[in-house]
C-alpha atoms as a PDB file:
ATOM      1  CA  MET A   1      34.884 -19.502  -4.933  1.00  0.00           C
ATOM      2  CA  GLN A   2      32.958 -22.694  -4.190  1.00  0.00           C
ATOM      3  CA  THR A   3      31.027 -24.178  -7.114  1.00  0.00           C
ATOM      4  CA  ILE A   4      27.366 -24.790  -6.336  1.00  0.00           C
ATOM      5  CA  HIS A   5      25.743 -27.654  -8.201  1.00  0.00           C
ATOM      6  CA  ARG A   6      22.073 -27.944  -8.986  1.00  0.00           C
ATOM      7  CA  LYS A   7      20.255 -30.626  -7.012  1.00  0.00           C
ATOM      8  CA  THR A   8      17.052 -32.632  -7.135  1.00  0.00           C
ATOM      9  CA  ILE A   9      15.516 -35.289  -4.915  1.00  0.00           C
ATOM     10  CA  ARG A  10      16.640 -38.867  -5.500  1.00  0.00           C
ATOM     11  CA  GLU A  11      13.186 -40.497  -5.377  1.00  0.00           C
ATOM     12  CA  SER A  12       9.561 -39.385  -5.395  1.00  0.00           C
ATOM     13  CA  LEU A  13       7.984 -38.334  -2.121  1.00  0.00           C
ATOM     14  CA  THR A  14       4.355 -37.975  -1.001  1.00  0.00           C
ATOM     15  CA  LEU A  15       3.177 -35.695   1.800  1.00  0.00           C
ATOM     16  CA  LYS A  16      -0.416 -35.430   2.978  1.00  0.00           C
ATOM     17  CA  GLY A  17      -2.065 -32.934   5.306  1.00  0.00           C
ATOM     18  CA  ILE A  18      -4.562 -30.081   5.424  1.00  0.00           C
ATOM     19  CA  GLY A  19      -4.377 -26.521   4.186  1.00  0.00           C
ATOM     20  CA  LEU A  20      -3.945 -23.951   6.963  1.00  0.00           C
ATOM     21  CA  HIS A  21      -6.370 -21.481   5.421  1.00  0.00           C
ATOM     22  CA  SER A  22      -8.613 -23.754   3.346  1.00  0.00           C
ATOM     23  CA  GLY A  23      -8.888 -26.576   5.886  1.00  0.00           C
ATOM     24  CA  LYS A  24      -9.049 -29.028   2.974  1.00  0.00           C
ATOM     25  CA  THR A  25      -7.121 -32.267   2.658  1.00  0.00           C
ATOM     26  CA  VAL A  26      -4.093 -31.923   0.389  1.00  0.00           C
ATOM     27  CA  THR A  27      -1.754 -34.422  -1.252  1.00  0.00           C
ATOM     28  CA  LEU A  28       1.617 -33.098  -2.389  1.00  0.00           C
ATOM     29  CA  ARG A  29       3.886 -35.295  -4.478  1.00  0.00           C
ATOM     30  CA  MET A  30       7.495 -34.332  -5.157  1.00  0.00           C
ATOM     31  CA  HIS A  31       9.373 -35.873  -8.079  1.00  0.00           C
ATOM     32  CA  PRO A  32      12.980 -35.718  -9.308  1.00  0.00           C
ATOM     33  CA  ALA A  33      13.583 -33.360 -12.231  1.00  0.00           C
ATOM     34  CA  GLU A  34      16.305 -32.689 -14.779  1.00  0.00           C
ATOM     35  CA  ALA A  35      18.729 -29.811 -14.331  1.00  0.00           C
ATOM     36  CA  GLY A  36      17.211 -26.548 -15.531  1.00  0.00           C
ATOM     37  CA  THR A  37      13.632 -27.595 -14.804  1.00  0.00           C
ATOM     38  CA  GLY A  38      13.464 -25.373 -11.754  1.00  0.00           C
ATOM     39  CA  LEU A  39      10.757 -25.786  -9.132  1.00  0.00           C
ATOM     40  CA  VAL A  40       7.386 -26.253 -10.824  1.00  0.00           C
ATOM     41  CA  PHE A  41       3.899 -26.946  -9.500  1.00  0.00           C
ATOM     42  CA  PHE A  42       1.398 -29.016 -11.433  1.00  0.00           C
ATOM     43  CA  LEU A  43      -2.037 -28.325 -10.002  1.00  0.00           C
ATOM     44  CA  TYR A  44      -4.655 -31.005 -10.598  1.00  0.00           C
ATOM     45  CA  ARG A  45      -8.156 -29.518 -10.508  1.00  0.00           C
ATOM     46  CA  ASN A  46     -11.445 -30.606 -12.068  1.00  0.00           C
ATOM     47  CA  GLY A  47      -9.716 -33.152 -14.258  1.00  0.00           C
ATOM     48  CA  SER A  48      -7.183 -30.661 -15.621  1.00  0.00           C
ATOM     49  CA  LYS A  49      -3.458 -30.256 -15.048  1.00  0.00           C
ATOM     50  CA  VAL A  50      -2.155 -26.694 -14.713  1.00  0.00           C
ATOM     51  CA  ARG A  51       1.532 -25.755 -14.732  1.00  0.00           C
ATOM     52  CA  ILE A  52       2.573 -22.997 -12.308  1.00  0.00           C
ATOM     53  CA  PRO A  53       6.334 -22.325 -12.066  1.00  0.00           C
ATOM     54  CA  ILE A  54       7.761 -21.084  -8.783  1.00  0.00           C
ATOM     55  CA  SER A  55       9.058 -17.676  -9.806  1.00  0.00           C
ATOM     56  CA  LEU A  56       8.605 -14.013  -8.925  1.00  0.00           C
ATOM     57  CA  ASP A  57       6.637 -13.506 -12.132  1.00  0.00           C
ATOM     58  CA  HIS A  58       3.989 -15.889 -10.837  1.00  0.00           C
ATOM     59  CA  VAL A  59       3.519 -14.418  -7.333  1.00  0.00           C
ATOM     60  CA  VAL A  60      -0.043 -13.067  -7.274  1.00  0.00           C
ATOM     61  CA  ASP A  61      -0.808 -12.500  -3.589  1.00  0.00           C
ATOM     62  CA  THR A  62       1.108 -11.937  -0.334  1.00  0.00           C
ATOM     63  CA  SER A  63      -1.704 -10.920   2.038  1.00  0.00           C
ATOM     64  CA  ASN A  64      -1.746 -13.946   4.369  1.00  0.00           C
ATOM     65  CA  ALA A  65       0.742 -16.261   2.686  1.00  0.00           C
ATOM     66  CA  THR A  66       2.758 -16.295  -0.513  1.00  0.00           C
ATOM     67  CA  THR A  67       0.541 -17.357  -3.400  1.00  0.00           C
ATOM     68  CA  LEU A  68       1.420 -18.292  -6.974  1.00  0.00           C
ATOM     69  CA  GLY A  69      -0.902 -18.135  -9.973  1.00  0.00           C
ATOM     70  CA  ASP A  70      -1.019 -18.895 -13.673  1.00  0.00           C
ATOM     71  CA  GLY A  71      -2.485 -15.547 -14.683  1.00  0.00           C
ATOM     72  CA  GLY A  72      -6.010 -16.921 -14.475  1.00  0.00           C
ATOM     73  CA  SER A  73      -8.038 -18.493 -11.691  1.00  0.00           C
ATOM     74  CA  ASN A  74      -5.554 -21.237 -10.807  1.00  0.00           C
ATOM     75  CA  ARG A  75      -3.502 -20.648  -7.669  1.00  0.00           C
ATOM     76  CA  VAL A  76      -1.308 -22.422  -5.130  1.00  0.00           C
ATOM     77  CA  GLN A  77      -0.865 -20.713  -1.780  1.00  0.00           C
ATOM     78  CA  THR A  78       1.204 -21.038   1.408  1.00  0.00           C
ATOM     79  CA  ILE A  79       4.311 -22.168  -0.456  1.00  0.00           C
ATOM     80  CA  GLU A  80       6.895 -20.580   1.858  1.00  0.00           C
ATOM     81  CA  HIS A  81       7.351 -23.387   4.433  1.00  0.00           C
ATOM     82  CA  MET A  82       7.994 -25.994   1.748  1.00  0.00           C
ATOM     83  CA  LEU A  83      10.329 -23.624  -0.112  1.00  0.00           C
ATOM     84  CA  ALA A  84      12.394 -22.943   3.004  1.00  0.00           C
ATOM     85  CA  ALA A  85      13.023 -26.683   3.326  1.00  0.00           C
ATOM     86  CA  LEU A  86      13.926 -27.051  -0.357  1.00  0.00           C
ATOM     87  CA  TYR A  87      16.255 -24.050  -0.169  1.00  0.00           C
ATOM     88  CA  THR A  88      18.028 -25.363   2.927  1.00  0.00           C
ATOM     89  CA  GLN A  89      18.875 -28.592   1.107  1.00  0.00           C
ATOM     90  CA  GLY A  90      19.879 -26.855  -2.112  1.00  0.00           C
ATOM     91  CA  ILE A  91      17.081 -28.349  -4.225  1.00  0.00           C
ATOM     92  CA  THR A  92      16.912 -26.340  -7.457  1.00  0.00           C
ATOM     93  CA  ASP A  93      14.915 -28.721  -9.657  1.00  0.00           C
ATOM     94  CA  CYS A  94      11.765 -30.572  -8.616  1.00  0.00           C
ATOM     95  CA  ILE A  95       8.287 -31.351  -9.949  1.00  0.00           C
ATOM     96  CA  LEU A  96       5.571 -30.663  -7.370  1.00  0.00           C
ATOM     97  CA  GLU A  97       2.181 -32.234  -8.019  1.00  0.00           C
ATOM     98  CA  ILE A  98      -0.637 -30.957  -5.823  1.00  0.00           C
ATOM     99  CA  ASP A  99      -4.378 -31.711  -5.771  1.00  0.00           C
ATOM    100  CA  ALA A 100      -5.603 -28.624  -3.895  1.00  0.00           C
ATOM    101  CA  VAL A 101      -4.896 -24.904  -3.913  1.00  0.00           C
ATOM    102  CA  GLU A 102      -2.736 -24.853  -0.792  1.00  0.00           C
ATOM    103  CA  VAL A 103       0.439 -26.638   0.273  1.00  0.00           C
ATOM    104  CA  PRO A 104      -0.318 -28.751   3.384  1.00  0.00           C
ATOM    105  CA  ILE A 105       0.530 -26.982   6.630  1.00  0.00           C
ATOM    106  CA  MET A 106       1.793 -30.213   8.256  1.00  0.00           C
ATOM    107  CA  ASP A 107       2.894 -29.246  11.821  1.00  0.00           C
ATOM    108  CA  GLY A 108       3.100 -25.525  11.015  1.00  0.00           C
ATOM    109  CA  SER A 109       6.826 -25.559  10.329  1.00  0.00           C
ATOM    110  CA  SER A 110       9.221 -26.625   7.579  1.00  0.00           C
ATOM    111  CA  ARG A 111      10.510 -29.647   9.479  1.00  0.00           C
ATOM    112  CA  PRO A 112       8.202 -32.300   7.909  1.00  0.00           C
ATOM    113  CA  PHE A 113       9.256 -31.165   4.420  1.00  0.00           C
ATOM    114  CA  TRP A 114      12.934 -31.222   5.409  1.00  0.00           C
ATOM    115  CA  GLU A 115      12.597 -34.689   6.949  1.00  0.00           C
ATOM    116  CA  GLY A 116      10.770 -35.993   3.881  1.00  0.00           C
ATOM    117  CA  ILE A 117      13.513 -34.758   1.571  1.00  0.00           C
ATOM    118  CA  GLN A 118      16.155 -36.245   3.855  1.00  0.00           C
ATOM    119  CA  GLY A 119      14.345 -39.566   3.733  1.00  0.00           C
ATOM    120  CA  THR A 120      14.186 -39.756  -0.042  1.00  0.00           C
ATOM    121  CA  GLY A 121      17.736 -38.512  -0.550  1.00  0.00           C
ATOM    122  CA  ILE A 122      19.296 -35.778  -2.666  1.00  0.00           C
ATOM    123  CA  GLN A 123      20.871 -36.130  -6.086  1.00  0.00           C
ATOM    124  CA  THR A 124      23.644 -33.710  -7.072  1.00  0.00           C
ATOM    125  CA  LEU A 125      23.477 -32.787 -10.757  1.00  0.00           C
ATOM    126  CA  SER A 126      26.422 -31.989 -13.002  1.00  0.00           C
ATOM    127  CA  GLU A 127      25.123 -28.522 -13.914  1.00  0.00           C
ATOM    128  CA  THR A 128      25.908 -25.550 -11.673  1.00  0.00           C
ATOM    129  CA  VAL A 129      23.902 -22.586 -10.423  1.00  0.00           C
ATOM    130  CA  GLU A 130      25.292 -19.090  -9.938  1.00  0.00           C
ATOM    131  CA  PRO A 131      24.548 -17.717  -6.447  1.00  0.00           C
ATOM    132  CA  ILE A 132      23.323 -14.183  -5.901  1.00  0.00           C
ATOM    133  CA  ARG A 133      25.917 -12.051  -4.120  1.00  0.00           C
ATOM    134  CA  ILE A 134      24.821  -8.644  -2.908  1.00  0.00           C
ATOM    135  CA  SER A 135      27.256  -5.896  -3.957  1.00  0.00           C
ATOM    136  CA  HIS A 136      25.573  -2.941  -2.238  1.00  0.00           C
ATOM    137  CA  PRO A 137      22.751  -2.318   0.276  1.00  0.00           C
ATOM    138  CA  MET A 138      19.167  -2.705  -0.928  1.00  0.00           C
ATOM    139  CA  TRP A 139      15.995  -2.140   1.021  1.00  0.00           C
ATOM    140  CA  VAL A 140      12.211  -1.888   0.931  1.00  0.00           C
ATOM    141  CA  VAL A 141      10.103   0.119   3.369  1.00  0.00           C
ATOM    142  CA  ASP A 142       6.409   0.252   4.262  1.00  0.00           C
ATOM    143  CA  GLY A 143       5.685   2.745   7.025  1.00  0.00           C
ATOM    144  CA  ASP A 144       7.469   1.512  10.157  1.00  0.00           C
ATOM    145  CA  LYS A 145       8.254  -1.851   8.514  1.00  0.00           C
ATOM    146  CA  TYR A 146      11.444  -2.440   6.609  1.00  0.00           C
ATOM    147  CA  LEU A 147      13.645  -5.114   5.111  1.00  0.00           C
ATOM    148  CA  VAL A 148      17.294  -4.525   4.189  1.00  0.00           C
ATOM    149  CA  ILE A 149      19.982  -6.718   2.677  1.00  0.00           C
ATOM    150  CA  LEU A 150      23.667  -5.807   3.033  1.00  0.00           C
ATOM    151  CA  PRO A 151      26.717  -7.304   1.317  1.00  0.00           C
ATOM    152  CA  SER A 152      28.107 -10.356   3.120  1.00  0.00           C
ATOM    153  CA  ASP A 153      30.128 -13.434   2.228  1.00  0.00           C
ATOM    154  CA  GLU A 154      27.602 -15.565   4.126  1.00  0.00           C
ATOM    155  CA  LEU A 155      23.855 -15.636   4.663  1.00  0.00           C
ATOM    156  CA  LYS A 156      22.807 -14.196   7.998  1.00  0.00           C
ATOM    157  CA  VAL A 157      19.830 -12.397   9.473  1.00  0.00           C
ATOM    158  CA  THR A 158      18.857  -9.903  12.144  1.00  0.00           C
ATOM    159  CA  TYR A 159      15.093  -9.970  12.649  1.00  0.00           C
ATOM    160  CA  HIS A 160      12.958  -7.798  14.939  1.00  0.00           C
ATOM    161  CA  ILE A 161       9.259  -8.204  15.692  1.00  0.00           C
ATOM    162  CA  ASP A 162       7.075  -5.939  17.823  1.00  0.00           C
ATOM    163  CA  PHE A 163       3.488  -7.115  18.187  1.00  0.00           C
ATOM    164  CA  ASN A 164       0.965  -5.660  20.636  1.00  0.00           C
ATOM    165  CA  HIS A 165       1.398  -8.593  23.003  1.00  0.00           C
ATOM    166  CA  PRO A 166       3.399  -8.787  26.248  1.00  0.00           C
ATOM    167  CA  LEU A 167       5.466 -11.748  25.002  1.00  0.00           C
ATOM    168  CA  LEU A 168       6.154 -10.425  21.498  1.00  0.00           C
ATOM    169  CA  LYS A 169       7.159  -6.813  22.120  1.00  0.00           C
ATOM    170  CA  GLY A 170      10.672  -6.029  20.955  1.00  0.00           C
ATOM    171  CA  GLN A 171      11.731  -9.613  20.263  1.00  0.00           C
ATOM    172  CA  SER A 172      14.892  -9.883  18.136  1.00  0.00           C
ATOM    173  CA  TYR A 173      17.141 -12.643  16.876  1.00  0.00           C
ATOM    174  CA  THR A 174      20.455 -12.593  15.002  1.00  0.00           C
ATOM    175  CA  THR A 175      22.120 -15.647  13.497  1.00  0.00           C
ATOM    176  CA  VAL A 176      24.177 -16.965  10.626  1.00  0.00           C
ATOM    177  CA  LEU A 177      21.993 -19.088   8.340  1.00  0.00           C
ATOM    178  CA  ASP A 178      24.086 -21.946   7.037  1.00  0.00           C
ATOM    179  CA  ASP A 179      22.346 -25.204   6.141  1.00  0.00           C
ATOM    180  CA  SER A 180      22.950 -26.742   9.553  1.00  0.00           C
ATOM    181  CA  ILE A 181      21.624 -23.775  11.539  1.00  0.00           C
ATOM    182  CA  LEU A 182      18.603 -23.441   9.258  1.00  0.00           C
ATOM    183  CA  ALA A 183      17.783 -27.126   9.771  1.00  0.00           C
ATOM    184  CA  THR A 184      18.103 -27.119  13.563  1.00  0.00           C
ATOM    185  CA  ASP A 185      17.258 -23.573  14.649  1.00  0.00           C
ATOM    186  CA  ILE A 186      14.830 -22.177  12.066  1.00  0.00           C
ATOM    187  CA  LEU A 187      12.923 -24.836  10.093  1.00  0.00           C
ATOM    188  CA  PRO A 188      11.227 -26.414  13.163  1.00  0.00           C
ATOM    189  CA  ALA A 189       9.697 -23.066  14.248  1.00  0.00           C
ATOM    190  CA  ARG A 190       5.916 -23.123  13.829  1.00  0.00           C
ATOM    191  CA  THR A 191       3.606 -20.509  12.402  1.00  0.00           C
ATOM    192  CA  PHE A 192       1.767 -18.420  14.990  1.00  0.00           C
ATOM    193  CA  GLY A 193      -1.397 -16.416  15.407  1.00  0.00           C
ATOM    194  CA  PHE A 194      -3.580 -14.673  17.962  1.00  0.00           C
ATOM    195  CA  LEU A 195      -6.680 -16.294  19.428  1.00  0.00           C
ATOM    196  CA  LYS A 196      -8.569 -12.999  19.218  1.00  0.00           C
ATOM    197  CA  ASP A 197      -8.064 -12.941  15.435  1.00  0.00           C
ATOM    198  CA  VAL A 198      -9.242 -16.483  14.729  1.00  0.00           C
ATOM    199  CA  GLU A 199     -12.966 -15.700  14.415  1.00  0.00           C
ATOM    200  CA  ALA A 200     -12.318 -12.768  12.086  1.00  0.00           C
ATOM    201  CA  LEU A 201      -9.995 -14.857   9.904  1.00  0.00           C
ATOM    202  CA  GLN A 202     -12.447 -17.743   9.721  1.00  0.00           C
ATOM    203  CA  ALA A 203     -15.239 -15.351   8.753  1.00  0.00           C
ATOM    204  CA  ARG A 204     -13.075 -14.453   5.743  1.00  0.00           C
ATOM    205  CA  GLY A 205     -12.564 -18.126   4.899  1.00  0.00           C
ATOM    206  CA  LEU A 206      -9.044 -18.207   6.347  1.00  0.00           C
ATOM    207  CA  ALA A 207      -7.349 -20.253   9.103  1.00  0.00           C
ATOM    208  CA  LEU A 208      -9.992 -22.970   8.677  1.00  0.00           C
ATOM    209  CA  GLY A 209      -7.357 -25.664   9.154  1.00  0.00           C
ATOM    210  CA  GLY A 210      -5.519 -24.026  12.036  1.00  0.00           C
ATOM    211  CA  SER A 211      -5.189 -25.831  15.371  1.00  0.00           C
ATOM    212  CA  LEU A 212      -2.742 -26.378  18.207  1.00  0.00           C
ATOM    213  CA  ASP A 213      -1.360 -29.248  16.134  1.00  0.00           C
ATOM    214  CA  ASN A 214      -0.013 -26.856  13.506  1.00  0.00           C
ATOM    215  CA  ALA A 215       0.303 -23.409  15.059  1.00  0.00           C
ATOM    216  CA  VAL A 216       1.439 -21.478  18.102  1.00  0.00           C
ATOM    217  CA  VAL A 217      -1.644 -19.672  19.399  1.00  0.00           C
ATOM    218  CA  LEU A 218      -1.335 -16.621  21.636  1.00  0.00           C
ATOM    219  CA  THR A 219      -3.956 -15.625  24.196  1.00  0.00           C
ATOM    220  CA  GLU A 220      -4.162 -12.104  25.651  1.00  0.00           C
ATOM    221  CA  ASP A 221      -1.187 -12.643  27.937  1.00  0.00           C
ATOM    222  CA  GLY A 222       0.333 -16.022  27.100  1.00  0.00           C
ATOM    223  CA  TYR A 223       0.271 -19.104  24.887  1.00  0.00           C
ATOM    224  CA  LEU A 224      -2.563 -21.583  24.420  1.00  0.00           C
ATOM    225  CA  ASN A 225      -0.001 -24.283  23.608  1.00  0.00           C
ATOM    226  CA  GLU A 226       1.459 -26.301  26.476  1.00  0.00           C
ATOM    227  CA  SER A 227       5.024 -25.673  25.329  1.00  0.00           C
ATOM    228  CA  LEU A 228       7.146 -23.999  22.675  1.00  0.00           C
ATOM    229  CA  ARG A 229       9.975 -25.468  20.613  1.00  0.00           C
ATOM    230  CA  TYR A 230      12.063 -22.344  21.308  1.00  0.00           C
ATOM    231  CA  GLU A 231      11.600 -19.503  23.746  1.00  0.00           C
ATOM    232  CA  ASN A 232      11.551 -17.127  20.772  1.00  0.00           C
ATOM    233  CA  GLU A 233       9.789 -19.466  18.343  1.00  0.00           C
ATOM    234  CA  CYS A 234       7.702 -16.710  16.765  1.00  0.00           C
ATOM    235  CA  VAL A 235      10.601 -14.564  15.541  1.00  0.00           C
ATOM    236  CA  ARG A 236      12.358 -17.697  14.291  1.00  0.00           C
ATOM    237  CA  HIS A 237       9.284 -18.542  12.240  1.00  0.00           C
ATOM    238  CA  LYS A 238       9.362 -15.079  10.688  1.00  0.00           C
ATOM    239  CA  ILE A 239      12.908 -15.861   9.562  1.00  0.00           C
ATOM    240  CA  LEU A 240      11.666 -19.173   8.133  1.00  0.00           C
ATOM    241  CA  ASP A 241       9.009 -17.309   6.133  1.00  0.00           C
ATOM    242  CA  LEU A 242      11.603 -14.810   4.906  1.00  0.00           C
ATOM    243  CA  ILE A 243      13.933 -17.531   3.602  1.00  0.00           C
ATOM    244  CA  GLY A 244      11.028 -19.373   1.974  1.00  0.00           C
ATOM    245  CA  ASP A 245       9.802 -16.207   0.284  1.00  0.00           C
ATOM    246  CA  LEU A 246      13.244 -15.219  -1.005  1.00  0.00           C
ATOM    247  CA  ALA A 247      13.708 -18.763  -2.312  1.00  0.00           C
ATOM    248  CA  VAL A 248      11.174 -17.824  -5.010  1.00  0.00           C
ATOM    249  CA  MET A 249      14.156 -16.132  -6.703  1.00  0.00           C
ATOM    250  CA  GLY A 250      15.296 -19.633  -7.685  1.00  0.00           C
ATOM    251  CA  ARG A 251      18.979 -19.197  -6.790  1.00  0.00           C
ATOM    252  CA  PRO A 252      21.152 -19.419  -3.676  1.00  0.00           C
ATOM    253  CA  PHE A 253      21.860 -16.023  -2.167  1.00  0.00           C
ATOM    254  CA  TYR A 254      24.285 -14.426   0.283  1.00  0.00           C
ATOM    255  CA  GLY A 255      23.844 -11.269   2.304  1.00  0.00           C
ATOM    256  CA  HIS A 256      22.977  -9.911   5.730  1.00  0.00           C
ATOM    257  CA  LEU A 257      19.213  -9.539   6.010  1.00  0.00           C
ATOM    258  CA  ILE A 258      17.948  -6.963   8.509  1.00  0.00           C
ATOM    259  CA  ALA A 259      14.193  -7.013   9.062  1.00  0.00           C
ATOM    260  CA  SER A 260      11.806  -5.142  11.321  1.00  0.00           C
ATOM    261  CA  LYS A 261       8.134  -6.109  11.384  1.00  0.00           C
ATOM    262  CA  ALA A 262       8.381  -7.399   7.819  1.00  0.00           C
ATOM    263  CA  GLY A 263       6.146  -9.995   6.178  1.00  0.00           C
ATOM    264  CA  HIS A 264       5.373 -11.712   2.895  1.00  0.00           C
ATOM    265  CA  ALA A 265       4.703  -8.495   0.976  1.00  0.00           C
ATOM    266  CA  LEU A 266       8.038  -6.916   1.920  1.00  0.00           C
ATOM    267  CA  ASP A 267       9.846 -10.238   1.419  1.00  0.00           C
ATOM    268  CA  ILE A 268       8.651 -10.488  -2.173  1.00  0.00           C
ATOM    269  CA  SER A 269       9.269  -6.777  -2.787  1.00  0.00           C
ATOM    270  CA  LEU A 270      12.888  -7.205  -1.709  1.00  0.00           C
ATOM    271  CA  ALA A 271      13.231 -10.313  -3.893  1.00  0.00           C
ATOM    272  CA  LYS A 272      12.050  -8.296  -6.900  1.00  0.00           C
ATOM    273  CA  CYS A 273      14.458  -5.486  -6.026  1.00  0.00           C
ATOM    274  CA  ILE A 274      17.356  -7.946  -5.755  1.00  0.00           C
ATOM    275  CA  MET A 275      16.570  -9.725  -9.013  1.00  0.00           C
ATOM    276  CA  SER A 276      16.081  -6.466 -10.899  1.00  0.00           C
ATOM    277  CA  LYS A 277      19.526  -5.273  -9.855  1.00  0.00           C
ATOM    278  CA  VAL A 278      21.265  -8.646 -10.154  1.00  0.00           C
ATOM    279  CA  THR A 279      19.973  -9.415 -13.642  1.00  0.00           C
ATOM    280  CA  GLY A 280      20.878  -5.886 -14.730  1.00  0.00           C
ATOM    281  CA  ASP A 281      24.418  -6.263 -13.400  1.00  0.00           C
ATOM    282  CA  GLU A 282      24.831  -9.657 -15.023  1.00  0.00           C
ATOM    283  CA  LEU A 283      23.592  -8.348 -18.370  1.00  0.00           C
ATOM    284  CA  THR A 284      25.984  -5.396 -18.163  1.00  0.00           C
ATOM    285  CA  SER A 285      28.858  -7.728 -17.300  1.00  0.00           C
ATOM    286  CA  PHE A 286      27.954  -9.985 -20.205  1.00  0.00           C
ATOM    287  CA  LYS A 287      27.906  -7.044 -22.638  1.00  0.00           C
ATOM    288  CA  SER A 288      31.133  -5.499 -21.300  1.00  0.00           C
ATOM    289  CA  LYS A 289      33.050  -8.639 -22.171  1.00  0.00           C
ATOM    290  CA  ARG A 290      32.217  -7.937 -25.822  1.00  0.00           C
ATOM    291  CA  ILE A 291      33.079  -4.227 -25.930  1.00  0.00           C
ATOM    292  CA  PRO A 292      36.702  -4.772 -27.097  1.00  0.00           C
ATOM    293  CA  LEU A 293      35.409  -6.783 -30.046  1.00  0.00           C
ATOM    294  CA  PHE A 294      33.092  -4.002 -31.164  1.00  0.00           C
ATOM    295  CA  ALA A 295      35.766  -1.365 -30.494  1.00  0.00           C
ATOM    296  CA  LYS A 296      38.247  -3.238 -32.652  1.00  0.00           C
ATOM    297  CA  LYS A 297      35.750  -3.516 -35.478  1.00  0.00           C
ATOM    298  CA  GLU A 298      34.985   0.203 -35.380  1.00  0.00           C
ATOM    299  CA  ALA A 299      38.699   1.069 -35.371  1.00  0.00           C
ATOM    300  CA  SER A 300      39.316  -0.978 -38.519  1.00  0.00           C
ATOM    301  CA  GLN A 301      36.659   0.849 -40.554  1.00  0.00           C
END
């Protein structure tokens, strides 16, 4: 079985942009970190510095994006595009300094994050990380929406979307998700939304930074954008979101993901289901290795 080493970026990196929902200017700085640090945000607000680890325990909202919090009023939202890029390049340890409550949307995809990491370089650390391997099917369901993961020796996905739009009814995509395919076929896919929903979202203080520069916008029967990066760009972006959300688990993972009309809430629910089972199995395995020792002791009494 291939050994997977922890990785960090080789040099610091700065990315600037606006928040998709907040519309505010954001500066994100990524810094190398020691093995075992994990992925950690440091939010700078009102002269204070708040630490928010990227972990399932810190996910506080999944309504319009995946949002982390510190248990109080401090939050960082829309983390999934950045995480998909970090996951694709195997980055397990990185300090992320941010001066606003939302990761910059950049061009609406993960590509700018991936390119930035490529530019600064990647450092392989001596420590290893144990991947998550699915031993039996797991799933989460919400009405007619579902997300399943099946055992597989590789990471692959079958994703189905079915929006009330002539171009997005019954759109499906199946692919293996190795690092190369993720980088070329998934990470460049942009986020998307419907023109008819923009006013309602903005009335709620959302999508204030959205534009044709960072999103695919659908009209009643077509696209407002002049062109798409892929014919099925929208379903590919849903896969991007799924990988970014599952990356919150903090470990590489293998399995066949099967999704139908899923989203951030189901993504995080499946991640919690996986980690609950995986950590339980690992604890049981750890204890079982010590059973003969206890059995021997009891026999000698």
